[in-house]
């Protein structure tokens, strides 16, 4: 079995599904109940900030009640084991705005679409922890302006975070694993094509069903993440990866 030195993992909402947090495009998913262009765009926020705050306040509250599942824990243990034995780079890039990877113990982690438990001031850019509700009545502790606080998440049409660091990791990796993502939203959905085009990495999709980009992956495993991810990680770790 190959020993991988530079591993990049990409997760999406499917990894948090069994923790009780909704996905977006599955049956009953958030975007089947709400219009993303009325809730997850800068234009939506300037048009009706309180409607957007209510949507993210509801999701922030359900995040607090959720707990990491076996998929989150197995990724965190894998990262820790590789760090302990100096096995090389391990980067977890998540599209998710929940904190379940952190709460499972993941450390080498980038939230490319931001984080629900942070607010950002549209006036001065200050980022603060946010565990309760946001509203337009709130005042920024840094610049003192009222009404400018927003969820620190990436909306459609906004540039995802840490793209340079992610691109470097993708270009250096020899294992790329996408977990629980429909492969619908770019630029994340294009990561596998970027890696496959370089021809130096093994690519794996672990999902409930084939994603939009499934044909770009060399290996594909389907089933609930709380079962498929621990099994995948265990198989690799038992061969010393
Ligand atoms: C940008 C906000 C550019 C946070 C979200 C081509 C290139 C570049 C951009 C575009 C492009 N084409 C179109 C675009 C624009 C757009 C886009 O991709 N649109 C799509 C709809 C076509 N992209 C953007 O706007 C991005 N920005 O490109 O900026 C730019 C350039 C210069 C200057 C400025 C800007 C920004 C994208 C981020 C938008 N934010 N949400 C929030 O509210 O959470 S999108 C939303 O989708 C979430 O962030 C989510 O993480 C993300 C991806 O969804 P998934 O995680 O994949 O979830 P989904 O429900 O779709 O799928 C779940 C999967 O899990 C399913 O496959 C299911 O089978 C599986 N599953 C379910 N249960 C389980 C499971 N798997 C395992 N186990 C289970 N139990």
PDB file of C-alpha atoms and ligand atoms in Angstrom, residues 11-15 17-18 23-26 31 37 40 55-56 59 95-97 113 153-160 180-187 206-209 211 223-226, ligand 1:
ATOM      1  CA  UNK A  11     -15.475  17.920   3.339  1.00  0.00           C
ATOM      2  CA  UNK A  12     -18.986  19.153   2.668  1.00  0.00           C
ATOM      3  CA  UNK A  13     -22.324  19.135   4.440  1.00  0.00           C
ATOM      4  CA  UNK A  14     -22.662  15.342   4.115  1.00  0.00           C
ATOM      5  CA  UNK A  15     -19.999  14.785   6.782  1.00  0.00           C
ATOM      6  CA  UNK A  17     -25.508  15.102   8.127  1.00  0.00           C
ATOM      7  CA  UNK A  18     -25.467  12.312  10.733  1.00  0.00           C
ATOM      8  CA  UNK A  23     -27.295  19.369   3.931  1.00  0.00           C
ATOM      9  CA  UNK A  24     -28.150  21.771   1.103  1.00  0.00           C
ATOM     10  CA  UNK A  25     -29.163  19.816  -1.967  1.00  0.00           C
ATOM     11  CA  UNK A  26     -30.387  16.485  -0.681  1.00  0.00           C
ATOM     12  CA  UNK A  31     -31.711  24.943  -0.495  1.00  0.00           C
ATOM     13  CA  UNK A  37     -30.181  33.882  -3.451  1.00  0.00           C
ATOM     14  CA  UNK A  40     -26.665  33.536   1.011  1.00  0.00           C
ATOM     15  CA  UNK A  55     -31.573  32.116   8.813  1.00  0.00           C
ATOM     16  CA  UNK A  56     -28.047  32.024  10.233  1.00  0.00           C
ATOM     17  CA  UNK A  59     -28.448  27.392  11.946  1.00  0.00           C
ATOM     18  CA  UNK A  95     -16.899  23.891   2.999  1.00  0.00           C
ATOM     19  CA  UNK A  96     -18.886  23.574   6.207  1.00  0.00           C
ATOM     20  CA  UNK A  97     -19.455  26.541   8.483  1.00  0.00           C
ATOM     21  CA  UNK A 113     -16.688  29.115   3.337  1.00  0.00           C
ATOM     22  CA  UNK A 153     -19.480  33.072   6.072  1.00  0.00           C
ATOM     23  CA  UNK A 154     -18.783  33.175   2.325  1.00  0.00           C
ATOM     24  CA  UNK A 155     -21.880  33.933   0.274  1.00  0.00           C
ATOM     25  CA  UNK A 156     -22.404  33.259  -3.429  1.00  0.00           C
ATOM     26  CA  UNK A 157     -20.332  35.713  -5.435  1.00  0.00           C
ATOM     27  CA  UNK A 158     -17.831  36.193  -2.589  1.00  0.00           C
ATOM     28  CA  UNK A 159     -14.294  34.851  -2.717  1.00  0.00           C
ATOM     29  CA  UNK A 160     -13.755  31.822  -0.479  1.00  0.00           C
ATOM     30  CA  UNK A 180     -19.848  14.388   1.811  1.00  0.00           C
ATOM     31  CA  UNK A 181     -20.019  16.961  -0.946  1.00  0.00           C
ATOM     32  CA  UNK A 182     -22.265  17.098  -4.026  1.00  0.00           C
ATOM     33  CA  UNK A 183     -19.522  18.697  -6.127  1.00  0.00           C
ATOM     34  CA  UNK A 184     -21.894  21.492  -7.101  1.00  0.00           C
ATOM     35  CA  UNK A 185     -20.287  24.619  -5.667  1.00  0.00           C
ATOM     36  CA  UNK A 186     -17.143  26.130  -7.145  1.00  0.00           C
ATOM     37  CA  UNK A 187     -14.280  26.598  -6.710  1.00  0.00           C
ATOM     38  CA  UNK A 206     -16.514   9.152  -0.165  1.00  0.00           C
ATOM     39  CA  UNK A 207     -20.174  10.118  -0.354  1.00  0.00           C
ATOM     40  CA  UNK A 208     -23.718   8.852   0.083  1.00  0.00           C
ATOM     41  CA  UNK A 209     -24.165   8.743  -3.687  1.00  0.00           C
ATOM     42  CA  UNK A 211     -21.456  13.498  -6.786  1.00  0.00           C
ATOM     43  CA  UNK A 223     -22.450   4.977   2.152  1.00  0.00           C
ATOM     44  CA  UNK A 224     -23.022   7.039   5.309  1.00  0.00           C
ATOM     45  CA  UNK A 225     -19.871   8.936   6.298  1.00  0.00           C
ATOM     46  CA  UNK A 226     -20.010   7.704   9.903  1.00  0.00           C
TER      47      UNK A 226
HETATM   48  C1  LIG B   1     -16.879  32.393  -5.928  1.00  0.00           C
HETATM   49  C2  LIG B   1     -22.779  29.867   2.422  1.00  0.00           C
HETATM   50  C3  LIG B   1     -15.718  33.965  -7.190  1.00  0.00           C
HETATM   51  C4  LIG B   1     -22.368  29.423   3.730  1.00  0.00           C
HETATM   52  C5  LIG B   1     -22.421  28.680   0.401  1.00  0.00           C
HETATM   53  C6  LIG B   1     -17.232  28.521 -11.508  1.00  0.00           C
HETATM   54  C7  LIG B   1     -16.080  28.996 -10.892  1.00  0.00           C
HETATM   55  C8  LIG B   1     -16.168  29.846  -9.785  1.00  0.00           C
HETATM   56  C9  LIG B   1     -17.428  30.208  -9.279  1.00  0.00           C
HETATM   57  C10 LIG B   1     -18.555  29.738  -9.890  1.00  0.00           C
HETATM   58  C11 LIG B   1     -18.469  28.898 -11.001  1.00  0.00           C
HETATM   59  N1  LIG B   1     -19.727  28.599 -11.381  1.00  0.00           N
HETATM   60  C12 LIG B   1     -20.600  29.208 -10.546  1.00  0.00           C
HETATM   61  C13 LIG B   1     -19.926  29.920  -9.646  1.00  0.00           C
HETATM   62  C14 LIG B   1     -20.524  30.723  -8.581  1.00  0.00           C
HETATM   63  C15 LIG B   1     -20.835  29.940  -7.314  1.00  0.00           C
HETATM   64  C16 LIG B   1     -21.254  28.530  -7.562  1.00  0.00           C
HETATM   65  O1  LIG B   1     -20.431  27.619  -7.499  1.00  0.00           O
HETATM   66  N2  LIG B   1     -22.542  28.336  -7.796  1.00  0.00           N
HETATM   67  C17 LIG B   1     -23.049  26.992  -7.952  1.00  0.00           C
HETATM   68  C18 LIG B   1     -24.398  26.866  -7.271  1.00  0.00           C
HETATM   69  C19 LIG B   1     -23.105  26.697  -9.457  1.00  0.00           C
HETATM   70  N3  LIG B   1     -19.691  29.964  -6.436  1.00  0.00           N
HETATM   71  C20 LIG B   1     -19.518  31.028  -5.633  1.00  0.00           C
HETATM   72  O2  LIG B   1     -20.222  32.001  -5.661  1.00  0.00           O
HETATM   73  C21 LIG B   1     -18.329  30.982  -4.689  1.00  0.00           C
HETATM   74  N4  LIG B   1     -17.599  32.189  -4.850  1.00  0.00           N
HETATM   75  O3  LIG B   1     -16.730  31.574  -6.773  1.00  0.00           O
HETATM   76  O4  LIG B   1     -16.374  33.640  -5.989  1.00  0.00           O
HETATM   77  C22 LIG B   1     -15.117  35.294  -7.039  1.00  0.00           C
HETATM   78  C23 LIG B   1     -14.065  35.613  -7.867  1.00  0.00           C
HETATM   79  C24 LIG B   1     -13.495  36.845  -7.748  1.00  0.00           C
HETATM   80  C25 LIG B   1     -13.976  37.751  -6.811  1.00  0.00           C
HETATM   81  C26 LIG B   1     -15.022  37.419  -5.991  1.00  0.00           C
HETATM   82  C27 LIG B   1     -15.616  36.178  -6.110  1.00  0.00           C
HETATM   83  C28 LIG B   1     -18.787  30.941  -3.229  1.00  0.00           C
HETATM   84  C29 LIG B   1     -19.346  29.600  -2.910  1.00  0.00           C
HETATM   85  C30 LIG B   1     -19.767  29.523  -1.430  1.00  0.00           C
HETATM   86  C31 LIG B   1     -21.196  29.874  -1.311  1.00  0.00           C
HETATM   87  N5  LIG B   1     -21.641  29.643   0.044  1.00  0.00           N
HETATM   88  N6  LIG B   1     -22.996  28.708   1.580  1.00  0.00           N
HETATM   89  C32 LIG B   1     -23.502  28.622   4.296  1.00  0.00           C
HETATM   90  O5  LIG B   1     -24.613  29.162   4.349  1.00  0.00           O
HETATM   91  O6  LIG B   1     -23.249  27.464   4.647  1.00  0.00           O
HETATM   92  S1  LIG B   1     -22.760  27.375  -0.613  1.00  0.00           S
HETATM   93  C33 LIG B   1     -23.082  25.912   0.216  1.00  0.00           C
HETATM   94  O7  LIG B   1     -22.672  24.876  -0.709  1.00  0.00           O
HETATM   95  C34 LIG B   1     -22.327  25.603   1.471  1.00  0.00           C
HETATM   96  O8  LIG B   1     -21.204  26.417   1.712  1.00  0.00           O
HETATM   97  C35 LIG B   1     -21.867  24.170   1.213  1.00  0.00           C
HETATM   98  O9  LIG B   1     -20.801  23.823   1.989  1.00  0.00           O
HETATM   99  C36 LIG B   1     -21.549  24.259  -0.203  1.00  0.00           C
HETATM  100  C37 LIG B   1     -21.341  22.961  -0.934  1.00  0.00           C
HETATM  101  O10 LIG B   1     -22.443  22.113  -0.694  1.00  0.00           O
HETATM  102  P1  LIG B   1     -22.136  20.643  -0.105  1.00  0.00           P
HETATM  103  O11 LIG B   1     -21.326  20.809   1.120  1.00  0.00           O
HETATM  104  O12 LIG B   1     -21.582  19.801  -1.190  1.00  0.00           O
HETATM  105  O13 LIG B   1     -23.591  20.184   0.336  1.00  0.00           O
HETATM  106  P2  LIG B   1     -24.708  19.521  -0.586  1.00  0.00           P
HETATM  107  O14 LIG B   1     -25.964  19.511   0.200  1.00  0.00           O
HETATM  108  O15 LIG B   1     -24.697  20.154  -1.940  1.00  0.00           O
HETATM  109  O16 LIG B   1     -24.216  18.016  -0.780  1.00  0.00           O
HETATM  110  C38 LIG B   1     -24.144  17.165   0.346  1.00  0.00           C
HETATM  111  C39 LIG B   1     -23.605  15.837  -0.150  1.00  0.00           C
HETATM  112  O17 LIG B   1     -23.452  14.975   0.982  1.00  0.00           O
HETATM  113  C40 LIG B   1     -24.532  15.124  -1.116  1.00  0.00           C
HETATM  114  O18 LIG B   1     -23.780  14.681  -2.242  1.00  0.00           O
HETATM  115  C41 LIG B   1     -25.056  13.921  -0.327  1.00  0.00           C
HETATM  116  O19 LIG B   1     -25.201  12.784  -1.143  1.00  0.00           O
HETATM  117  C42 LIG B   1     -23.979  13.709   0.680  1.00  0.00           C
HETATM  118  N7  LIG B   1     -24.459  13.134   1.947  1.00  0.00           N
HETATM  119  C43 LIG B   1     -25.637  13.365   2.574  1.00  0.00           C
HETATM  120  N8  LIG B   1     -25.680  12.645   3.719  1.00  0.00           N
HETATM  121  C44 LIG B   1     -24.505  11.967   3.807  1.00  0.00           C
HETATM  122  C45 LIG B   1     -23.725  12.288   2.686  1.00  0.00           C
HETATM  123  N9  LIG B   1     -22.517  11.760   2.470  1.00  0.00           N
HETATM  124  C46 LIG B   1     -22.043  10.903   3.396  1.00  0.00           C
HETATM  125  N10 LIG B   1     -22.726  10.563   4.512  1.00  0.00           N
HETATM  126  C47 LIG B   1     -23.955  11.062   4.742  1.00  0.00           C
HETATM  127  N11 LIG B   1     -24.624  10.699   5.843  1.00  0.00           N
END
